[in-house]
PDB file of C-alpha atoms and ligand atoms in Angstrom:
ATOM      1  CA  UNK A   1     184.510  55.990 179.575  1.00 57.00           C
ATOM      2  CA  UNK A   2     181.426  53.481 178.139  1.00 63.00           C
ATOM      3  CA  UNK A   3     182.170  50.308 177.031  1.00 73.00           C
ATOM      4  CA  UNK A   4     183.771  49.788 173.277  1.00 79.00           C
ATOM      5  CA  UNK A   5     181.150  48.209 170.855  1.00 88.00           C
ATOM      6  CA  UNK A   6     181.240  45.440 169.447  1.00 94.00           C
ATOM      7  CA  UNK A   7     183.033  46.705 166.399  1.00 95.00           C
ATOM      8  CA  UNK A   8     185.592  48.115 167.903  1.00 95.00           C
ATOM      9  CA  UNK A   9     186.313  45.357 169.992  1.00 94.00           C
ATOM     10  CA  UNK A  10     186.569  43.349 167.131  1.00 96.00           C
ATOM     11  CA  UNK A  11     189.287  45.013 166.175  1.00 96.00           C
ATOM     12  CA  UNK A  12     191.055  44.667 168.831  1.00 95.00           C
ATOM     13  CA  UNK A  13     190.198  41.015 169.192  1.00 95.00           C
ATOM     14  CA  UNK A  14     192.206  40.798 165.753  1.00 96.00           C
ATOM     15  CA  UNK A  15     195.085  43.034 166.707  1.00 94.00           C
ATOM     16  CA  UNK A  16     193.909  45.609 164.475  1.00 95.00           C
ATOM     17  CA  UNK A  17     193.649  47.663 166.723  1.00 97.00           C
ATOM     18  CA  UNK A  18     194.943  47.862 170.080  1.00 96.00           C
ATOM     19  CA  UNK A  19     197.587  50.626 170.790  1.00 97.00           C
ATOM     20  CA  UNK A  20     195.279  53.481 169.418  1.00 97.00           C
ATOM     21  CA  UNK A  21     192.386  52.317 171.885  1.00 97.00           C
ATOM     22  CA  UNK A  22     194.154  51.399 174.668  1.00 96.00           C
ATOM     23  CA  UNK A  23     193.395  54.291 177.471  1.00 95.00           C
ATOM     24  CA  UNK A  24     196.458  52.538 179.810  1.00 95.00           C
ATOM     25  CA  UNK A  25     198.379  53.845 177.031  1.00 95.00           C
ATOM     26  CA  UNK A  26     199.371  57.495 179.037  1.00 93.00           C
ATOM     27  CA  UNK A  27     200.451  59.626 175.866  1.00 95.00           C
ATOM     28  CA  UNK A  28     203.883  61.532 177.156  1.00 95.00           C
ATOM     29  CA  UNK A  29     204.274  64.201 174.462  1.00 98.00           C
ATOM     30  CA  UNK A  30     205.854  67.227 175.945  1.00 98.00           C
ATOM     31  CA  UNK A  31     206.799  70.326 173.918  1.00 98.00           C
ATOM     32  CA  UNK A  32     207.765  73.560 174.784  1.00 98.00           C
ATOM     33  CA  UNK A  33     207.304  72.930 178.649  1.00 98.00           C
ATOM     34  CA  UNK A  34     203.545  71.561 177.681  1.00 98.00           C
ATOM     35  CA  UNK A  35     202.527  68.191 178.188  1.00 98.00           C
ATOM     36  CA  UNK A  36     199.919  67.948 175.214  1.00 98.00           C
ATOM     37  CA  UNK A  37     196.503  66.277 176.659  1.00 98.00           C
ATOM     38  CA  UNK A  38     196.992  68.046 179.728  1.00 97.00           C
ATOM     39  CA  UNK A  39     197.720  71.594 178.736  1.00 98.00           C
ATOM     40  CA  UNK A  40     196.114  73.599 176.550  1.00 98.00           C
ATOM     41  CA  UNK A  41     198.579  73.757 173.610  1.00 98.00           C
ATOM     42  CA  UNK A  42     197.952  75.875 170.784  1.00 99.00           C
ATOM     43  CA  UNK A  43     199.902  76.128 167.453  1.00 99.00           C
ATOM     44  CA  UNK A  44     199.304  78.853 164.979  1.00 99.00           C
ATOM     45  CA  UNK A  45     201.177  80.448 162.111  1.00 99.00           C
ATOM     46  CA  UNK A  46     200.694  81.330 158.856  1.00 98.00           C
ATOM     47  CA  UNK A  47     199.810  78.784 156.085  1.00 98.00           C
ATOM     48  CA  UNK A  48     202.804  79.170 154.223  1.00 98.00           C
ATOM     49  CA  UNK A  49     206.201  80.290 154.943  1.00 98.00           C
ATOM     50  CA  UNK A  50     206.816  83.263 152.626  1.00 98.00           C
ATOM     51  CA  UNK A  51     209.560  85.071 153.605  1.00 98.00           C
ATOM     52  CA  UNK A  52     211.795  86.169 156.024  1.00 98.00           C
ATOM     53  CA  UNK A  53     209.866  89.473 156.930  1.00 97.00           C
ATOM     54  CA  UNK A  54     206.626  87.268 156.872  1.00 98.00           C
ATOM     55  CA  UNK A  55     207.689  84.831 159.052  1.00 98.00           C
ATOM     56  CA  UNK A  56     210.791  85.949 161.820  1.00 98.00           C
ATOM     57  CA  UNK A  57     209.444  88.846 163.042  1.00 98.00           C
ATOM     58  CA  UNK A  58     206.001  87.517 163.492  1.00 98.00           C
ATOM     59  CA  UNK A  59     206.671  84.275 165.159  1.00 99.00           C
ATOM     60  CA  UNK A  60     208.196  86.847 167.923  1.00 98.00           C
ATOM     61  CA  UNK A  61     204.883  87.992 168.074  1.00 98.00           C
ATOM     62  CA  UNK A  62     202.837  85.167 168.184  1.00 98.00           C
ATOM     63  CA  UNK A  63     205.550  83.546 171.317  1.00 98.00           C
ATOM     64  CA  UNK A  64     204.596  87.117 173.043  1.00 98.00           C
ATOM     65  CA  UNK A  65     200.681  86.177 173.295  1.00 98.00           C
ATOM     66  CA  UNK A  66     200.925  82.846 174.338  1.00 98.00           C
ATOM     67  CA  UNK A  67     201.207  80.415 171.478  1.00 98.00           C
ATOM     68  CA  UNK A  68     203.487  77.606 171.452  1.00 99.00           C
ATOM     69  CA  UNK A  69     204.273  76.283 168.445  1.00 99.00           C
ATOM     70  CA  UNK A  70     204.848  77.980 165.198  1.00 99.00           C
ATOM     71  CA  UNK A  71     203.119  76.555 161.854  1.00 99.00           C
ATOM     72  CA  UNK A  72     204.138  77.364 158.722  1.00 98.00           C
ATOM     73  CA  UNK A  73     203.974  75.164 155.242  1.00 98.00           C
ATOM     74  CA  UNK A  74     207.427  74.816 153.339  1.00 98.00           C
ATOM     75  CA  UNK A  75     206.511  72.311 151.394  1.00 98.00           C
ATOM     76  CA  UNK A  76     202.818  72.796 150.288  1.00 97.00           C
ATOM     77  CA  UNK A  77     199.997  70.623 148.643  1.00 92.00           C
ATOM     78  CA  UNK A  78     198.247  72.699 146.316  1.00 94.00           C
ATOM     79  CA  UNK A  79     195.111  71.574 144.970  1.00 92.00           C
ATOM     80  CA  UNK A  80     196.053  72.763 141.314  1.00 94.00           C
ATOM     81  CA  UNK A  81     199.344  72.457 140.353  1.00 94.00           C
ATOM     82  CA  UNK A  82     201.408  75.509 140.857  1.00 94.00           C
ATOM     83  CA  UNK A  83     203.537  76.355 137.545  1.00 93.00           C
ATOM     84  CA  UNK A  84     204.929  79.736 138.175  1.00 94.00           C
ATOM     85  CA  UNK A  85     206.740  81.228 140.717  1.00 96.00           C
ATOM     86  CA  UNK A  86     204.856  83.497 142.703  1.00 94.00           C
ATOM     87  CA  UNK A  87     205.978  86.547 145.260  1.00 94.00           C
ATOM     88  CA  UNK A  88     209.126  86.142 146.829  1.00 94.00           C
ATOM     89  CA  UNK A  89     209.559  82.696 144.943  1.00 95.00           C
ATOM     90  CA  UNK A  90     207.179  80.704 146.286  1.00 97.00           C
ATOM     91  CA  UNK A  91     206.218  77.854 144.416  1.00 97.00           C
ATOM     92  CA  UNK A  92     204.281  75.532 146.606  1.00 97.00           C
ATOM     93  CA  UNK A  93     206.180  76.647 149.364  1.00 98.00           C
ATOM     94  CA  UNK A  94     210.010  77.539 149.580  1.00 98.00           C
ATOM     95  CA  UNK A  95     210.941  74.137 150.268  1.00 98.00           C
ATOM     96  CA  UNK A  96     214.200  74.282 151.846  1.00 98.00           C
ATOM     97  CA  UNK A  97     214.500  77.714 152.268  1.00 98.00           C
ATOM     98  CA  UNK A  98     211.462  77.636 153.749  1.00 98.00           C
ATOM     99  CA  UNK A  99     212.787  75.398 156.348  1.00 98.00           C
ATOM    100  CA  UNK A 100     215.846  77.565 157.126  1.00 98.00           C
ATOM    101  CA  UNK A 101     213.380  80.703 157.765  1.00 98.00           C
ATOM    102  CA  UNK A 102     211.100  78.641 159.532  1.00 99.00           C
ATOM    103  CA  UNK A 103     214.660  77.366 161.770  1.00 99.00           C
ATOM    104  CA  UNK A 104     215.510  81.103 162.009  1.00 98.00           C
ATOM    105  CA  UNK A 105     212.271  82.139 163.444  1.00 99.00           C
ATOM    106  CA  UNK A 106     212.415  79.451 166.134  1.00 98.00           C
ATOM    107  CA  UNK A 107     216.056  80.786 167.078  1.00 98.00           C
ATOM    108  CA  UNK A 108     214.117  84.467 167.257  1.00 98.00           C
ATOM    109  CA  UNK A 109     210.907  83.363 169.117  1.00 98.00           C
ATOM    110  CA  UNK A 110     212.116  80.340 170.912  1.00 98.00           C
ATOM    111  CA  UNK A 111     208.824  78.354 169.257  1.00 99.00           C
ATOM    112  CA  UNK A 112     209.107  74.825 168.318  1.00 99.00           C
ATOM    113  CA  UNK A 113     208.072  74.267 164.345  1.00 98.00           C
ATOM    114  CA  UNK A 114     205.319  72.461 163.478  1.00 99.00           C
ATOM    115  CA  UNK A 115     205.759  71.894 159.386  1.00 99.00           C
ATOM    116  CA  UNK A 116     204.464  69.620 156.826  1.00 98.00           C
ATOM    117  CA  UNK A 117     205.751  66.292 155.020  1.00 98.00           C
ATOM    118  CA  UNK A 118     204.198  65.715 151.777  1.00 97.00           C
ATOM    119  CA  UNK A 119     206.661  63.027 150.297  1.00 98.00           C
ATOM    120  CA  UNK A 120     208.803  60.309 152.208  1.00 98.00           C
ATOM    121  CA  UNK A 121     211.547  61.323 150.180  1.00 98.00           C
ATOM    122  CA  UNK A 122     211.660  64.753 152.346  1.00 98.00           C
ATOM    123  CA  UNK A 123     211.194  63.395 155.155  1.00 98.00           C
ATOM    124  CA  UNK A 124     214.506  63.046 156.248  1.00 98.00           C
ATOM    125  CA  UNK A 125     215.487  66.638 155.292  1.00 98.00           C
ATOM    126  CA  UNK A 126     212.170  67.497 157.105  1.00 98.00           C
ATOM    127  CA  UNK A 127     212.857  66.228 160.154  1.00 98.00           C
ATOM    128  CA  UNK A 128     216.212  67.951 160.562  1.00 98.00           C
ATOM    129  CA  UNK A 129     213.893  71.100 161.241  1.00 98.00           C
ATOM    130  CA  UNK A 130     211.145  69.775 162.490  1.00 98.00           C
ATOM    131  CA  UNK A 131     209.907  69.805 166.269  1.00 98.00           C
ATOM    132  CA  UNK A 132     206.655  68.183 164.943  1.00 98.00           C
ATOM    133  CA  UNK A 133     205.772  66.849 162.356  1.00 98.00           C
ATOM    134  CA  UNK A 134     202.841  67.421 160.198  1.00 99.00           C
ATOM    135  CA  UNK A 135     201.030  64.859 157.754  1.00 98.00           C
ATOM    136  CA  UNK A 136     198.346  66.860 156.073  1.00 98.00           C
ATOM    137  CA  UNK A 137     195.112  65.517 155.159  1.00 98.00           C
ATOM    138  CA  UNK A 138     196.076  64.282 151.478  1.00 98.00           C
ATOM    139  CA  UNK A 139     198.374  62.092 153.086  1.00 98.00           C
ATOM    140  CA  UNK A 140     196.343  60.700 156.217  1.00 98.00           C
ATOM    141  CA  UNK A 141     196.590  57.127 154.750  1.00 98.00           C
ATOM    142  CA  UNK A 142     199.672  57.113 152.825  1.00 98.00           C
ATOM    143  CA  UNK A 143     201.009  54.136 154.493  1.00 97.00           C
ATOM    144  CA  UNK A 144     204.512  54.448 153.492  1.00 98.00           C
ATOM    145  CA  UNK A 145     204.832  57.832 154.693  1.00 98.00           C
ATOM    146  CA  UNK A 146     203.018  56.624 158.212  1.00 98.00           C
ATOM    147  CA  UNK A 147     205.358  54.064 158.531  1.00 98.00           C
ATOM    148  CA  UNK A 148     208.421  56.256 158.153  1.00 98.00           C
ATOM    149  CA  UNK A 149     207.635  58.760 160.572  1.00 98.00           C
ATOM    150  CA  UNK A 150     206.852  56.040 162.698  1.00 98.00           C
ATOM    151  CA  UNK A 151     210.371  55.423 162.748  1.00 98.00           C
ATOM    152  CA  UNK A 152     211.121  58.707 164.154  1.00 98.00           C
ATOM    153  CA  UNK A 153     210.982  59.794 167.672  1.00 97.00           C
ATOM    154  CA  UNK A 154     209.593  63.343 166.525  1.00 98.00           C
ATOM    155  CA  UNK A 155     205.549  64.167 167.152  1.00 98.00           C
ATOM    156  CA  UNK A 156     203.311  63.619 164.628  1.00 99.00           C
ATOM    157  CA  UNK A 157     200.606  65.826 164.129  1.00 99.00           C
ATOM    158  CA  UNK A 158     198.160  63.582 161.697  1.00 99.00           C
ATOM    159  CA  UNK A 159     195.479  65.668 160.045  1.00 99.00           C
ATOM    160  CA  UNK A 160     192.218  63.729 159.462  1.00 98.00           C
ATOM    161  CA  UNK A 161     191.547  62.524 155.670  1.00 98.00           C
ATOM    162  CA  UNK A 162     188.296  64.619 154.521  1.00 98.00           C
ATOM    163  CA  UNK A 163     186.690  61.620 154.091  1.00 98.00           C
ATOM    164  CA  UNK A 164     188.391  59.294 157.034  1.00 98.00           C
ATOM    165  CA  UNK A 165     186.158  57.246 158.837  1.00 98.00           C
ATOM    166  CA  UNK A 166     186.734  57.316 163.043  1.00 98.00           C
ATOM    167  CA  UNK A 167     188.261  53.953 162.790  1.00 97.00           C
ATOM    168  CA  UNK A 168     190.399  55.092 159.712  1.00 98.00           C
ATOM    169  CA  UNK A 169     191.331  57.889 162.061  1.00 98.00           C
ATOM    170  CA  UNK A 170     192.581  55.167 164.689  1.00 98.00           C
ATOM    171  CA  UNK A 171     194.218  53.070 162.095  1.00 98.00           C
ATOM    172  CA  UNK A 172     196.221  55.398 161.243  1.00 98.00           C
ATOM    173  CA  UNK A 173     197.482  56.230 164.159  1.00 98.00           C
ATOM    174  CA  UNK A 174     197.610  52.448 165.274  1.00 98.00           C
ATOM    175  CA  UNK A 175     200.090  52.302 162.118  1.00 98.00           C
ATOM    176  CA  UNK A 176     202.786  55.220 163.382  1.00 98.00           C
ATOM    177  CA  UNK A 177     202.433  53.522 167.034  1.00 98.00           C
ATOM    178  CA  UNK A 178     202.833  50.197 165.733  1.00 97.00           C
ATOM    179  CA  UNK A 179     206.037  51.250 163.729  1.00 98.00           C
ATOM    180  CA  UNK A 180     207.217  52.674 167.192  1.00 98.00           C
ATOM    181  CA  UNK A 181     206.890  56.234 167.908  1.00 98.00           C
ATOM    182  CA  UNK A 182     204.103  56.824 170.364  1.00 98.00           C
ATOM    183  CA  UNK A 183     204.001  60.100 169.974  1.00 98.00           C
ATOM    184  CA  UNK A 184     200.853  60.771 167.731  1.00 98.00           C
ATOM    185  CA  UNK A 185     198.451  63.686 167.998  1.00 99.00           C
ATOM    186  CA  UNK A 186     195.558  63.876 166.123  1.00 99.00           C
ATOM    187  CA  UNK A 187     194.337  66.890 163.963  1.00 99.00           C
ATOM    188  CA  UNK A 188     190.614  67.142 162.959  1.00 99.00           C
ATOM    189  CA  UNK A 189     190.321  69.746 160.101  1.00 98.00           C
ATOM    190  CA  UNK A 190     186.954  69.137 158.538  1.00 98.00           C
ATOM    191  CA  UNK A 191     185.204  67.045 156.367  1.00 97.00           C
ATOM    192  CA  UNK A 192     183.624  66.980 152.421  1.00 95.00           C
ATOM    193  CA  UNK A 193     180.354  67.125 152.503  1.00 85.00           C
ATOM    194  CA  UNK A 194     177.419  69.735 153.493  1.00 64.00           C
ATOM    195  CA  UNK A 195     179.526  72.871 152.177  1.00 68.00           C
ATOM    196  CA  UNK A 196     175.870  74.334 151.693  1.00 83.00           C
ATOM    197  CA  UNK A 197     177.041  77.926 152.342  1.00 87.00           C
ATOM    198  CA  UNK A 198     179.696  78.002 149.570  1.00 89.00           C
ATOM    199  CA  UNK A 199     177.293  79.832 147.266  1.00 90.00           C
ATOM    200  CA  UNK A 200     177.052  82.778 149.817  1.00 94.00           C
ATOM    201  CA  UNK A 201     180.882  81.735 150.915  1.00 94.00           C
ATOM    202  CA  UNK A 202     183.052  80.720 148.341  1.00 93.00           C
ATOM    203  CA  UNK A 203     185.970  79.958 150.269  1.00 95.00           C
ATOM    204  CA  UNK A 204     184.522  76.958 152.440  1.00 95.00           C
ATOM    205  CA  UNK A 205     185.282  73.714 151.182  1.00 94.00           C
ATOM    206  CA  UNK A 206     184.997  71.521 154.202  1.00 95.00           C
ATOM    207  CA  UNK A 207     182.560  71.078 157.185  1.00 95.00           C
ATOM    208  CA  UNK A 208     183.363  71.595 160.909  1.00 97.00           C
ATOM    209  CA  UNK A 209     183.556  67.778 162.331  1.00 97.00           C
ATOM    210  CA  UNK A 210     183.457  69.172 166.198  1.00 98.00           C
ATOM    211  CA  UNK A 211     181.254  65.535 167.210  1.00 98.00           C
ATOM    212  CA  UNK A 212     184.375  63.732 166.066  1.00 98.00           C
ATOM    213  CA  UNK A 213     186.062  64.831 169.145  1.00 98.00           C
ATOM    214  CA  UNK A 214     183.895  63.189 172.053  1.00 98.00           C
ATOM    215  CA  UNK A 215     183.738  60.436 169.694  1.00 97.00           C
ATOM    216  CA  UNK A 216     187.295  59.602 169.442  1.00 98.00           C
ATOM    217  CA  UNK A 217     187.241  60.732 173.413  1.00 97.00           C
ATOM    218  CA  UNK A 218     185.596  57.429 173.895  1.00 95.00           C
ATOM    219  CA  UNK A 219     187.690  55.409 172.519  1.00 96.00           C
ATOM    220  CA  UNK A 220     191.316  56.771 172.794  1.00 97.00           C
ATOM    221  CA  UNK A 221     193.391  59.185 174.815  1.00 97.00           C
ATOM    222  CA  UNK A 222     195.741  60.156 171.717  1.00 98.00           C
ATOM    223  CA  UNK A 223     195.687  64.387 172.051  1.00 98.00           C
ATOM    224  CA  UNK A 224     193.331  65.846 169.912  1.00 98.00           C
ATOM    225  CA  UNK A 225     194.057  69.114 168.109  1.00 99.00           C
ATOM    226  CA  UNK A 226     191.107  71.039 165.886  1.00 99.00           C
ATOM    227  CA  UNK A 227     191.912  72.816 163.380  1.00 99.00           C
ATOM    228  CA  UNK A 228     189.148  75.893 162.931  1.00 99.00           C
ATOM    229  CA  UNK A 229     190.988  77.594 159.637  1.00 98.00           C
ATOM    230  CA  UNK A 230     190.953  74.730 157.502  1.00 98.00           C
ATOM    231  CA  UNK A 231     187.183  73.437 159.099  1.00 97.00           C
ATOM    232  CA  UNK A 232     185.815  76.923 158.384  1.00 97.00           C
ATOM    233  CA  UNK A 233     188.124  78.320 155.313  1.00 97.00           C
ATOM    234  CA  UNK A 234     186.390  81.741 156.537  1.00 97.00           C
ATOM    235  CA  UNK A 235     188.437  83.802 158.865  1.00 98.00           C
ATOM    236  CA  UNK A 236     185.389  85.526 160.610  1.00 98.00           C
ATOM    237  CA  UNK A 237     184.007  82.084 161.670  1.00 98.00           C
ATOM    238  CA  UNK A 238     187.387  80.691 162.828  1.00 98.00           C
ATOM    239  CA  UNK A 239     187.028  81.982 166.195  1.00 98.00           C
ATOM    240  CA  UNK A 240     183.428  80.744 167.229  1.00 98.00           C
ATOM    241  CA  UNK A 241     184.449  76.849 165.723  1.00 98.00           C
ATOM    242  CA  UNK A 242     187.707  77.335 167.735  1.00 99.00           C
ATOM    243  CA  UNK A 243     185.654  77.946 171.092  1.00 98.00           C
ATOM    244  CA  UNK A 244     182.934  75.177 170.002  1.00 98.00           C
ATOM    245  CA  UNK A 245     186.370  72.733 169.142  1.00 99.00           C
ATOM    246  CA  UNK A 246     187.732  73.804 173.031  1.00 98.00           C
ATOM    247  CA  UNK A 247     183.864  73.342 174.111  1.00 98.00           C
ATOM    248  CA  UNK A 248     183.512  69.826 172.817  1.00 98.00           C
ATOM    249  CA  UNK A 249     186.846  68.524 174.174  1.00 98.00           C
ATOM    250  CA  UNK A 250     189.635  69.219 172.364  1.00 98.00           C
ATOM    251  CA  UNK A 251     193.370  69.556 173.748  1.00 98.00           C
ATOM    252  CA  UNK A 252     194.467  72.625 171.205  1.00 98.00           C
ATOM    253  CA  UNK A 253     193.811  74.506 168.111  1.00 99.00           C
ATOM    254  CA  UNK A 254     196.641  75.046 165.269  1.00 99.00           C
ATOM    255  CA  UNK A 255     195.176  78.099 163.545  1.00 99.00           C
ATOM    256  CA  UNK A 256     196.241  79.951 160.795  1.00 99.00           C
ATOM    257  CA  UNK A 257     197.444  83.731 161.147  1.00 99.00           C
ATOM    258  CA  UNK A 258     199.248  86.177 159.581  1.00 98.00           C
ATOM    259  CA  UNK A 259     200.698  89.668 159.914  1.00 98.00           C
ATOM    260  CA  UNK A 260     198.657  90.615 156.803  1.00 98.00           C
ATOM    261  CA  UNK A 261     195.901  87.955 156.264  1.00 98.00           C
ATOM    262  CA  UNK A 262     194.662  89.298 153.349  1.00 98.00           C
ATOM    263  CA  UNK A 263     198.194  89.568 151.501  1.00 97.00           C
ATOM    264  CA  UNK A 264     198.356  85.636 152.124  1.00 98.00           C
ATOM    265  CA  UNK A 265     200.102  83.716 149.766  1.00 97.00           C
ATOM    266  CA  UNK A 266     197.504  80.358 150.135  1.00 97.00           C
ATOM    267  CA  UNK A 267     194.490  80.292 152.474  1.00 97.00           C
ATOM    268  CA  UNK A 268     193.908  83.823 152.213  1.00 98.00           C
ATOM    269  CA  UNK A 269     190.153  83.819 152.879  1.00 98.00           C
ATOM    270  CA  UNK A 270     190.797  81.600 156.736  1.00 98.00           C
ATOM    271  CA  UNK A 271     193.858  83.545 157.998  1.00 98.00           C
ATOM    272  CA  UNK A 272     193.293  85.711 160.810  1.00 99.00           C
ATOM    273  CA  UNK A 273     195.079  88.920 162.695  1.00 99.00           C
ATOM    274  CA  UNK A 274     197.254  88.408 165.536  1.00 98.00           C
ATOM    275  CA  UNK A 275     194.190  90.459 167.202  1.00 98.00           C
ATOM    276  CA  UNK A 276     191.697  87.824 166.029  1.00 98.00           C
ATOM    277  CA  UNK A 277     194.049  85.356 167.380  1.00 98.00           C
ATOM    278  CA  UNK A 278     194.849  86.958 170.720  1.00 98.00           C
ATOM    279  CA  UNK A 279     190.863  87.116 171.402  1.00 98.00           C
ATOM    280  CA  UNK A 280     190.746  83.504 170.756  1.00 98.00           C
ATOM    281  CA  UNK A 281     193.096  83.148 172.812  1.00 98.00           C
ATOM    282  CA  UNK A 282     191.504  85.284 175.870  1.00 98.00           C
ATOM    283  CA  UNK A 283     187.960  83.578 174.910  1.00 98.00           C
ATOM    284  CA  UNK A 284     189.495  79.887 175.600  1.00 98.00           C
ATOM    285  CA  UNK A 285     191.374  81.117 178.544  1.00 98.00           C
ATOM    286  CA  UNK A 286     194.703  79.855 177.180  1.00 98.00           C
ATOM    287  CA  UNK A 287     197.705  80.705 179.266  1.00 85.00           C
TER     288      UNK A 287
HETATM  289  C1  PEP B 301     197.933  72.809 156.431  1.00 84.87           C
HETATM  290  O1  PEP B 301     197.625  72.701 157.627  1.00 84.87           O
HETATM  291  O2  PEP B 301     198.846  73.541 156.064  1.00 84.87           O
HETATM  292  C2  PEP B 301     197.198  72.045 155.412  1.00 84.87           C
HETATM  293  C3  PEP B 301     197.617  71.955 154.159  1.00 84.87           C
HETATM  294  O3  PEP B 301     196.078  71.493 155.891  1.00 84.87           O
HETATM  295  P1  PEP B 301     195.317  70.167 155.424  1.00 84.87           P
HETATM  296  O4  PEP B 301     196.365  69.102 155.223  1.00 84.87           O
HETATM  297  O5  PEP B 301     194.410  69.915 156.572  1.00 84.87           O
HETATM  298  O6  PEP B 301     194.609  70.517 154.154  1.00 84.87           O
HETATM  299 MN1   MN B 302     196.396  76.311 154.775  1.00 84.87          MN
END
């Protein structure tokens, strides 16, 4: 561990921050029989729950090669509106039914769910379900919303704003640790800028922040979890980012995969096979 600069020990000096970068702090986040910092924890699932047959059957098989914690979006953030109801209903996600599939595969897989809150107001449905909860990155500094699950003695996975800054990254975790739940894991899952493949690529939006992970390493001990579907939004680079993410540091992945990626109801163009994933899997020697 090197010294903290100057800026950051500013903000400590001004209680701004001071639980986030505080490496006494021993995070104590177990799930599933992992203790997340010190086993390797990986999450995966498909974007969106879809359906029953989508998602029960296949959390089975994801528990079977080692992951251990299922993802799936009930509630989704769409970039465009979403007027009509698509296949089997879904219409940014299946909301609460979603929740009660996603409730029904952890009673068939034995996986804790990992799911996403996109407005306090569902929060406390949400966290009926919920093993972990997820902000997403549209929602990385919605205060309100960081203060409420900072009520709660749940997990909170916090994804990374595209844009947020490394002390923005700490600040928001300082805010759900200063509200009271310690219990904060954080989620890198790319970045704007540099998306100078999209021509040849059309499905990346975001670029791979891997050097955010020794970064934060130096100044906190809160888990970090990448994110290589989201970083990449290409399936056939989501394993080699996944590898470099596990390379540089990081505690986990939470990937997306489905039992037919290309039948994907959102994120079509990242999901990956259970084969893909099971390689990953193998390559980081995950056990
Ligand atoms: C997700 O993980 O389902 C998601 C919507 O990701 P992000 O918030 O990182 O865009
Ligand atoms: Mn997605």
């Amino acid at each position: 561990m090197i010294k903290k600069n100057t800026y950051i020990q500013n903000l400590e000096n001004q209680n701004k921050l001071k639980e986030a970068t505080d490496f006494n702090f021993k995070p104590d986040i177990h799930i599933n029989g992992k203790v997340l910092g010190r086993d390797s924890f990986v999450i995966a699932g498909p974007c969106s729950v879809e359906s029953r047959e989508q998602i029960v059957n296949y959390s089975k098989k994801l528990a079977d090669i080692g992951v251990n914690a299922l993802r799936g979006g009930a509630y989704k953030p769409c970039t465009y509106p979403i007027k009509e109801k698509q296949k089997f209903g879904w219409q940014e996600g299946l909301k609460e039914k979603g929740l009660d599939l996603l409730a029904e595969a952890r009673e068939f897989s034995g996986l804790p769910i990992v799911t996403e809150v996109l407005d306090v107001r569902d929060l406390s449905l949400i966290n009926q379900y919920a093993d972990l909860i997820q902000i997403g990155t549209r929602n990385f500094q919605n205060y309100g919303l960081l203060d409420e699950v900072g009520k709660l003695s749940k997990p909170v996975l916090l994804k990374r704003g595209t844009w947020g800054t490394i002390d923005e990254i700490l600040g928001a975790c300082e805010r759900i640790m200063f509200a009271g739940n310690k219990k904060v894991i954080i989620c890198l899952r790319g970045v704007v800028g540099m998306p100078s493949y999209r021509h040849v690529f059309p499905s990346i939006r975001w670029a791979p922040d891997l050097m955010m992970i020794p970064a934060l390493r130096e100044l906190t001990n809160i888990p970090i979890i990448y994110d290589p579907s989201h970083s990449t939004g290409y399936a056939n680079f989501v394993a080699p980012i996944a590898k470099a993410a596990i390379a540089a540091g990081a505690d986990g992945l939470a990937i997306e995969s489905h039992p037919n990626p290309s039948e994907s109801i959102s994120d079509a163009d990242q999901a990956i096979s259970l084969e893909t994933l099971q390689g990953i899997l193998h390559s980081i020697g995950h056990t």
